[in-house]
Every structure is written in structure tokens, then in C-alpha cells.
XYZ file of N, CA and C in Angstrom:
510
model
N -15.755 -66.585 -48.899
C -15.853 -65.016 -48.514
C -15.839 -64.946 -47.559
N -16.100 -64.763 -45.630
C -15.377 -65.285 -44.582
C -14.659 -65.517 -44.673
N -13.998 -66.236 -45.704
C -12.507 -66.848 -44.536
C -11.111 -65.046 -45.040
N -11.964 -64.376 -46.632
C -11.210 -63.535 -47.140
C -11.826 -62.116 -45.664
N -12.920 -62.062 -45.662
C -12.838 -61.227 -45.026
C -11.763 -61.462 -43.467
N -12.267 -62.384 -42.906
C -10.892 -62.388 -41.058
C -9.735 -61.679 -42.223
N -9.338 -63.002 -42.742
C -8.099 -62.015 -43.088
C -7.893 -60.258 -43.194
N -8.500 -60.281 -44.421
C -8.523 -58.605 -44.137
C -8.871 -57.770 -42.817
N -9.315 -58.703 -42.429
C -8.930 -57.844 -40.383
C -8.805 -57.943 -39.469
N -7.626 -58.816 -40.046
C -6.839 -60.322 -39.492
C -5.735 -58.665 -37.622
N -5.256 -57.840 -38.752
C -4.442 -56.688 -38.116
C -5.384 -56.605 -37.146
N -5.742 -55.258 -37.891
C -7.256 -55.221 -36.740
C -8.205 -56.167 -35.339
N -7.836 -56.803 -35.634
C -8.191 -57.896 -34.830
C -6.788 -58.013 -33.501
N -6.209 -58.511 -34.381
C -5.012 -58.846 -33.647
C -4.473 -56.903 -32.654
N -4.881 -56.120 -33.563
C -4.330 -55.269 -32.837
C -5.158 -54.866 -31.311
N -6.477 -54.575 -31.789
C -7.638 -54.824 -31.195
C -8.035 -55.694 -29.208
N -6.960 -56.736 -29.543
C -7.522 -57.656 -28.123
C -5.902 -57.321 -27.967
N -5.311 -57.342 -28.265
C -3.099 -56.266 -27.717
C -4.270 -55.454 -26.985
N -4.333 -53.973 -27.850
C -4.804 -53.005 -26.825
C -6.102 -53.242 -25.580
N -6.832 -54.158 -26.328
C -8.007 -54.285 -24.366
C -6.599 -55.215 -23.714
N -5.942 -56.241 -23.802
C -5.078 -56.941 -23.028
C -3.987 -55.637 -22.360
N -3.886 -55.013 -23.111
C -2.547 -54.049 -22.010
C -3.571 -53.064 -21.210
N -4.508 -52.119 -21.461
C -5.727 -52.011 -20.931
C -6.031 -52.846 -19.886
N -6.820 -53.909 -19.612
C -6.426 -54.535 -18.317
C -5.846 -54.980 -17.788
N -4.408 -54.834 -18.213
C -2.530 -55.492 -17.149
C -2.461 -54.145 -16.794
N -2.967 -52.959 -17.096
C -3.163 -51.320 -16.659
C -3.474 -51.543 -15.680
N -4.532 -51.460 -15.959
C -5.871 -51.310 -14.554
C -5.468 -51.718 -13.017
N -5.229 -53.456 -14.021
C -4.978 -53.992 -12.189
C -3.847 -54.107 -11.674
N -2.752 -54.170 -12.274
C -1.298 -53.291 -12.452
C -1.579 -52.362 -11.257
N -2.459 -51.858 -11.605
C -2.860 -49.856 -11.082
C -3.455 -50.467 -9.691
N -4.537 -51.264 -9.436
C -4.766 -51.602 -8.645
C -4.361 -52.022 -7.787
N -3.543 -53.533 -8.172
C -3.072 -54.238 -7.864
C -1.070 -52.971 -6.472
N -0.834 -52.312 -7.630
C -0.257 -50.984 -6.320
C -0.369 -50.450 -5.388
N -1.665 -49.957 -5.662
C -2.366 -48.831 -4.775
C -2.467 -50.052 -3.395
N -3.014 -51.000 -3.067
C -2.894 -51.869 -2.484
C -2.185 -52.293 -1.456
N -0.238 -51.926 -2.002
C 0.368 -52.372 -1.158
C 0.348 -51.928 0.050
N 1.034 -51.976 0.940
C 1.396 -51.459 2.291
C 1.837 -50.388 2.034
N 3.323 -50.299 1.923
C 4.047 -49.089 1.324
C 4.011 -47.962 0.565
N 2.312 -48.756 0.002
C 2.441 -47.268 -1.191
C 1.437 -45.816 -1.308
N 0.148 -46.184 -1.542
C -0.414 -44.562 -1.509
C -1.158 -44.976 -0.277
N -1.691 -46.531 0.488
C -1.851 -45.794 1.965
C -0.749 -45.778 3.255
N 0.266 -45.982 2.688
C 1.136 -45.674 4.315
C 0.618 -43.600 3.228
N 0.513 -43.201 2.821
C 1.255 -41.412 2.825
C 0.739 -41.156 4.379
N -0.652 -41.799 4.806
C -0.422 -40.696 6.602
C 0.202 -40.840 6.812
N 0.527 -42.018 7.419
C 1.900 -42.356 7.935
C 3.883 -41.940 7.577
N 2.821 -41.101 6.368
C 4.316 -41.130 6.129
C 4.588 -39.566 6.965
N 2.515 -38.875 6.594
C 2.949 -37.212 6.746
C 3.308 -37.770 8.653
N 3.277 -38.056 9.228
C 3.568 -38.898 10.583
C 5.561 -38.798 11.127
N 5.399 -38.982 9.883
C 7.416 -39.931 10.348
C 7.739 -38.208 9.514
N 6.834 -36.764 8.797
C 7.943 -36.553 7.710
C 8.818 -36.612 6.862
N 7.711 -37.773 6.089
C 8.605 -38.476 4.784
C 7.909 -37.474 4.009
N 8.372 -37.914 2.993
C 7.224 -37.211 1.264
C 6.295 -38.394 1.284
N 5.262 -37.372 0.984
C 3.638 -38.795 0.533
C 4.198 -39.222 -1.254
N 3.489 -39.746 -1.775
C 3.243 -40.046 -3.023
C 2.453 -38.832 -3.076
N 2.516 -38.334 -3.896
C 1.243 -37.185 -4.820
C 0.365 -38.231 -5.562
N -0.276 -37.168 -4.992
C -2.113 -37.792 -5.661
C -1.557 -38.326 -7.663
N -0.621 -36.807 -8.424
C -0.195 -37.021 -9.466
C 0.519 -37.761 -10.995
N 1.021 -37.966 -8.907
C 2.652 -39.372 -9.611
C 1.393 -41.023 -9.922
N 1.938 -41.616 -11.078
C 1.965 -42.621 -11.751
C 2.355 -43.624 -11.182
N 2.242 -45.028 -10.901
C 4.047 -46.117 -10.076
C 4.249 -46.081 -11.586
N 5.896 -46.529 -11.180
C 5.925 -47.040 -12.640
C 6.973 -48.569 -12.529
N 7.634 -49.651 -11.104
C 8.025 -50.542 -11.296
C 7.172 -51.567 -9.272
N 6.138 -52.218 -10.624
C 5.465 -52.745 -9.392
C 6.034 -53.311 -8.702
N 7.122 -54.751 -8.212
C 7.520 -55.027 -7.326
C 8.738 -55.662 -8.240
N 9.835 -54.434 -8.652
C 11.041 -55.172 -8.373
C 11.719 -54.505 -6.980
N 12.495 -56.167 -6.723
C 12.788 -55.946 -5.501
C 13.659 -55.680 -5.030
N 15.197 -55.496 -5.769
C 16.620 -54.669 -5.800
C 15.848 -53.009 -5.919
N 15.776 -52.200 -6.488
C 14.564 -51.287 -6.168
C 14.123 -50.607 -5.778
N 13.381 -50.813 -5.795
C 11.833 -51.021 -5.065
C 11.248 -50.830 -5.957
N 9.653 -49.515 -5.800
C 9.157 -49.539 -5.929
C 9.569 -48.040 -6.580
N 9.210 -47.407 -7.795
C 9.430 -45.968 -8.150
C 7.262 -45.255 -8.515
N 7.608 -44.280 -7.955
C 6.655 -43.396 -8.608
C 7.009 -42.274 -9.014
N 5.922 -41.695 -10.621
C 6.550 -40.207 -11.318
C 6.011 -39.471 -11.090
N 5.945 -38.208 -12.102
C 5.280 -37.474 -11.763
C 4.981 -37.589 -13.381
N 3.937 -37.039 -14.052
C 4.340 -36.707 -15.941
C 5.081 -36.006 -16.034
N 5.038 -34.920 -15.277
C 6.020 -33.676 -16.185
C 7.813 -34.505 -15.186
N 8.305 -33.226 -16.437
C 9.611 -33.159 -15.501
C 10.117 -31.741 -15.239
N 10.035 -30.760 -15.755
C 9.851 -29.843 -14.680
C 8.182 -28.347 -14.702
N 9.071 -28.736 -13.256
C 7.960 -27.444 -12.659
C 7.132 -26.323 -13.313
N 6.164 -25.437 -12.735
C 5.644 -24.519 -13.444
C 5.708 -23.231 -12.814
N 6.488 -21.790 -13.061
C 6.459 -20.811 -12.528
C 5.483 -20.837 -11.300
N 6.686 -20.805 -9.807
C 6.080 -20.351 -8.120
C 5.341 -21.641 -8.376
N 5.488 -23.483 -8.381
C 5.306 -24.432 -8.693
C 6.874 -25.042 -7.770
N 6.166 -26.606 -6.830
C 7.312 -27.388 -6.320
C 6.876 -28.859 -7.012
N 7.985 -29.130 -7.975
C 7.015 -30.186 -7.924
C 7.501 -31.448 -7.490
N 7.634 -32.905 -7.076
C 7.134 -34.130 -6.258
C 7.853 -35.028 -8.017
N 8.758 -34.787 -7.764
C 9.261 -35.336 -9.370
C 8.792 -36.581 -9.541
N 9.958 -37.475 -8.719
C 10.139 -39.354 -8.353
C 10.298 -39.118 -7.308
N 9.396 -40.638 -6.496
C 9.630 -41.425 -5.292
C 10.173 -42.758 -5.430
N 11.124 -43.164 -4.554
C 11.370 -44.808 -4.666
C 11.942 -45.156 -3.434
N 10.678 -46.585 -3.324
C 10.176 -47.039 -2.100
C 11.399 -48.294 -2.152
N 12.241 -48.956 -1.327
C 12.363 -50.027 -1.033
C 11.578 -50.105 0.891
N 10.984 -50.871 0.839
C 9.862 -51.904 1.592
C 10.837 -52.508 2.247
N 10.516 -52.603 3.700
C 12.012 -52.913 5.154
C 11.480 -54.882 4.649
N 12.189 -55.659 5.240
C 12.375 -56.701 4.450
C 11.950 -57.551 6.228
N 11.052 -56.822 7.101
C 10.741 -57.007 8.552
C 9.318 -57.384 8.073
N 9.212 -58.255 8.085
C 6.996 -57.966 7.629
C 6.462 -57.498 8.635
N 7.270 -57.022 10.610
C 6.363 -56.063 11.225
C 6.432 -54.828 10.772
N 7.262 -54.963 10.238
C 7.389 -52.806 9.115
C 7.347 -52.597 7.743
N 6.543 -51.490 7.225
C 6.001 -50.904 6.356
C 7.338 -50.377 5.237
N 8.027 -49.382 6.349
C 8.975 -48.408 5.511
C 10.416 -49.146 6.333
N 11.099 -48.481 5.299
C 12.581 -48.600 5.586
C 13.780 -47.226 4.749
N 13.010 -47.453 3.693
C 14.117 -46.139 2.439
C 13.063 -45.712 2.159
N 13.567 -44.680 1.513
C 12.701 -43.276 0.622
C 13.977 -42.646 -0.246
N 13.672 -42.387 -1.417
C 14.659 -41.046 -2.203
C 13.630 -40.050 -2.447
N 13.601 -39.214 -1.966
C 12.290 -38.229 -3.697
C 12.783 -36.972 -3.674
N 12.473 -36.912 -4.842
C 13.273 -35.478 -5.928
C 12.345 -34.592 -5.702
N 12.439 -33.366 -5.764
C 11.820 -31.700 -5.824
C 12.004 -31.204 -6.359
N 11.647 -30.604 -7.042
C 11.934 -29.407 -8.337
C 11.288 -28.237 -8.314
N 12.259 -26.787 -8.451
C 11.641 -25.425 -8.683
C 12.212 -25.061 -9.442
N 11.476 -24.027 -10.748
C 11.796 -22.900 -10.766
C 12.578 -21.914 -10.563
N 13.614 -21.566 -10.442
C 14.204 -19.941 -10.063
C 14.059 -18.821 -9.822
N 14.097 -18.027 -10.336
C 13.906 -16.525 -10.086
C 15.011 -16.680 -11.769
N 15.549 -17.337 -11.670
C 16.742 -16.618 -13.276
C 15.862 -18.779 -14.230
N 15.044 -18.576 -13.788
C 14.890 -19.883 -14.554
C 14.998 -21.040 -14.597
N 16.733 -21.682 -14.059
C 16.959 -22.540 -14.342
C 16.092 -23.583 -12.781
N 16.497 -24.623 -12.875
C 15.821 -25.703 -11.617
C 15.930 -26.374 -11.409
N 16.156 -26.149 -9.532
C 16.400 -26.673 -8.702
C 16.216 -27.676 -8.630
N 16.783 -28.554 -7.744
C 16.658 -30.269 -7.934
C 17.027 -30.991 -5.923
N 16.023 -31.593 -5.171
C 16.344 -31.473 -4.104
C 15.950 -33.002 -3.731
N 17.119 -33.863 -3.184
C 17.390 -35.070 -3.496
C 16.805 -35.065 -1.797
N 15.783 -35.865 -0.791
C 15.656 -35.642 0.320
C 15.510 -37.735 -0.159
N 16.824 -38.510 0.871
C 17.003 -39.406 1.126
C 16.955 -39.817 2.872
N 15.413 -40.974 2.420
C 14.777 -41.117 4.573
C 15.291 -42.836 5.091
N 15.932 -42.633 6.278
C 16.033 -44.289 5.698
C 14.967 -43.706 7.769
N 14.404 -45.067 7.399
C 13.108 -44.957 8.498
C 13.291 -46.875 8.868
N 13.812 -46.465 10.054
C 14.126 -47.655 11.920
C 12.615 -48.320 12.402
N 12.758 -49.263 12.623
C 11.218 -49.907 12.852
C 9.823 -49.608 13.166
N 9.676 -48.636 12.114
C 7.878 -47.253 11.409
C 8.572 -46.169 12.957
N 9.236 -46.067 13.508
C 9.575 -45.187 13.601
C 10.670 -43.644 13.922
N 11.998 -43.832 14.060
C 12.338 -43.016 13.681
C 13.227 -42.467 12.392
N 13.621 -41.386 11.493
C 14.117 -40.753 10.979
C 14.597 -39.595 10.541
N 16.262 -40.391 9.952
C 16.985 -39.774 9.865
C 16.733 -40.060 7.953
N 17.460 -38.574 7.637
C 17.273 -38.129 6.182
C 18.626 -37.147 6.046
N 19.349 -37.233 4.974
C 20.272 -36.560 4.085
C 19.163 -36.222 2.921
N 20.281 -34.807 2.061
C 19.676 -34.845 0.833
C 20.847 -33.775 0.217
N 20.423 -33.148 -0.806
C 21.264 -32.715 -1.580
C 20.913 -32.180 -2.685
N 20.979 -30.348 -3.137
C 20.406 -29.896 -3.467
C 20.811 -29.263 -4.607
N 20.412 -29.031 -6.289
C 21.945 -29.345 -7.476
C 21.029 -28.820 -8.764
N 21.916 -27.659 -9.166
C 21.016 -27.902 -10.058
C 21.222 -28.564 -11.872
N 19.957 -28.458 -12.729
C 19.528 -29.489 -13.361
C 21.209 -29.207 -14.600
N 20.884 -28.338 -14.154
C 22.311 -27.832 -15.879
C 23.539 -27.213 -15.447
N 24.232 -27.099 -15.711
C 25.463 -26.530 -15.591
C 26.264 -25.240 -15.539
N 26.403 -25.020 -13.587
C 27.439 -25.420 -13.319
C 26.091 -26.404 -12.874
N 26.480 -26.933 -11.727
C 24.863 -28.000 -11.083
C 25.512 -28.097 -9.632
N 25.973 -26.867 -9.151
C 27.325 -26.425 -7.815
C 25.996 -27.722 -6.715
N 26.561 -28.635 -6.212
C 26.010 -29.783 -6.005
C 26.307 -29.608 -4.166
N 24.862 -29.519 -3.107
C 25.376 -29.424 -2.287
C 24.616 -29.583 -1.150
N 25.964 -30.593 0.038
C 25.468 -31.845 0.551
C 24.216 -31.839 1.788
N 23.055 -31.766 1.882
C 22.947 -31.881 3.392
C 22.386 -32.798 4.502
N 23.038 -32.373 5.723
C 22.068 -33.043 6.553
C 20.605 -32.737 6.920
N 20.159 -32.873 8.584
C 18.828 -33.182 9.196
C 18.321 -31.358 8.343
N 19.508 -31.070 9.603
C 19.193 -29.258 10.012
C 19.587 -28.511 8.361
N 20.049 -28.829 7.355
C 19.408 -29.010 5.894
C 18.736 -29.263 4.777
N 18.163 -30.221 5.282
C 16.999 -30.763 4.755
C 15.724 -29.879 5.044
N 15.843 -29.473 6.159
C 14.586 -29.233 7.287
C 14.708 -27.386 6.847
N 16.120 -26.621 6.887
C 16.019 -25.527 6.783
C 16.236 -25.638 4.334
N 16.044 -26.358 3.596
C 15.467 -26.180 2.604
C 13.697 -26.646 3.155
N 13.377 -27.437 2.814
C 11.994 -27.730 2.697
C 10.915 -26.335 3.556
N 11.877 -26.041 4.449
C 10.890 -24.696 4.910
C 10.868 -24.153 4.106
N 12.220 -23.065 3.337
C 12.226 -22.207 2.295
C 11.246 -22.357 1.500
N 11.434 -24.094 1.170
C 10.285 -24.520 0.238
C 8.439 -24.376 0.312
N 8.558 -24.501 1.771
C 6.442 -23.701 2.111
C 6.855 -25.828 1.864
N 7.502 -26.508 1.678
C 7.271 -27.875 2.429
C 6.899 -28.821 3.861
N 6.050 -27.445 4.326
C 6.735 -27.849 5.802
C 5.733 -28.817 6.761
N 5.082 -29.436 5.862
C 4.550 -31.605 6.373
C 5.537 -32.298 6.489
N 7.312 -31.637 5.657
C 8.592 -32.488 5.760
C 8.932 -31.755 7.098
N 8.630 -30.930 7.598
C 10.332 -29.879 8.467
C 9.620 -31.261 9.813
N 10.966 -31.169 10.646
C 10.557 -32.604 11.741
C 10.283 -31.439 12.779
N 10.215 -31.261 14.009
C 10.203 -30.505 14.926
C 10.844 -30.997 15.995
């Protein structure tokens, strides 16, 4: 009798065990990611170098991907009216154990008055955890793309106009 009952609920039991495993794995990985030196822990350091931080609404996607670094993404793809959305961030940590940061790529999005979404990509290169060089690109996510390449001054100009003041280099 009990054997029949076990067979009857076997799928539910397997599903429950799998669900518990996925939940444990998710929170365990999230804890590991939060403790990475170049993860959320490095946000204050990023601010001091005028590098975009990992925002509170972003979740980590690749926890230890050596080639692509680690990626944090917003759960939304499109910004609301009068909002600047930090859509994603890729971090390539330094291979030198003395330093934390090396390269970071960020995407910010803003909805313009005509309803089109403009994206700003910022490419940051950090040398010896102290020197920052940046380049960037702005474009629309829909055709026509209208791509504009930016140097340091151009990046500062766009982040200033978007009121991302902590990113402006002095």
C-alpha cells in the first residue's frame, strides 16, 4: 500500500527536491558573488575612480567566467520615463592579485522625448587600481542606430547631461 503511495507522489517528490536544490544553489551562489573583491564590495572604490557601480537592482549572471568576466544585469530592459536605467555591467577582474579592477563595460539607457531609447556604453580601463581611461558609444536601440563614438571628454559630456554626476571625472 505504501509502495503505491510512493509511486503516486514520486514526481512531486522529485520536483520538490529539485526546487530545494535550485533555491539553495541560487542563494549560495549569490553569497559567493557578493563576496568577490571586484563585485559589490568594490562599489566605493569604483565611485572614487568615477566608474559605474553595480546598482542595487542588478543581479549577477556569470559567477566565475574567466573569459567574459562577470556580468550583472537589470531585471528590466527598458527605462521608464525620466529614468536612467543601468541595463548591464561586465567586469573583467585583474589577473594581478595586487589589484582588483581591470576592465569594465557598462550600458545605460534613457527614454528620449520622442519615445526612442538611447543607450550609452562606457568602456573603462583601470590600470594599477588608480588610473582610469574611458571611451564610449551612444546609439539608439532601434533603426536608425545613429552610432556616435566618444572619447573621455565625450563620455563626461553625456554623463553630465544625463545627471550621472558621480561618473564625471574632475
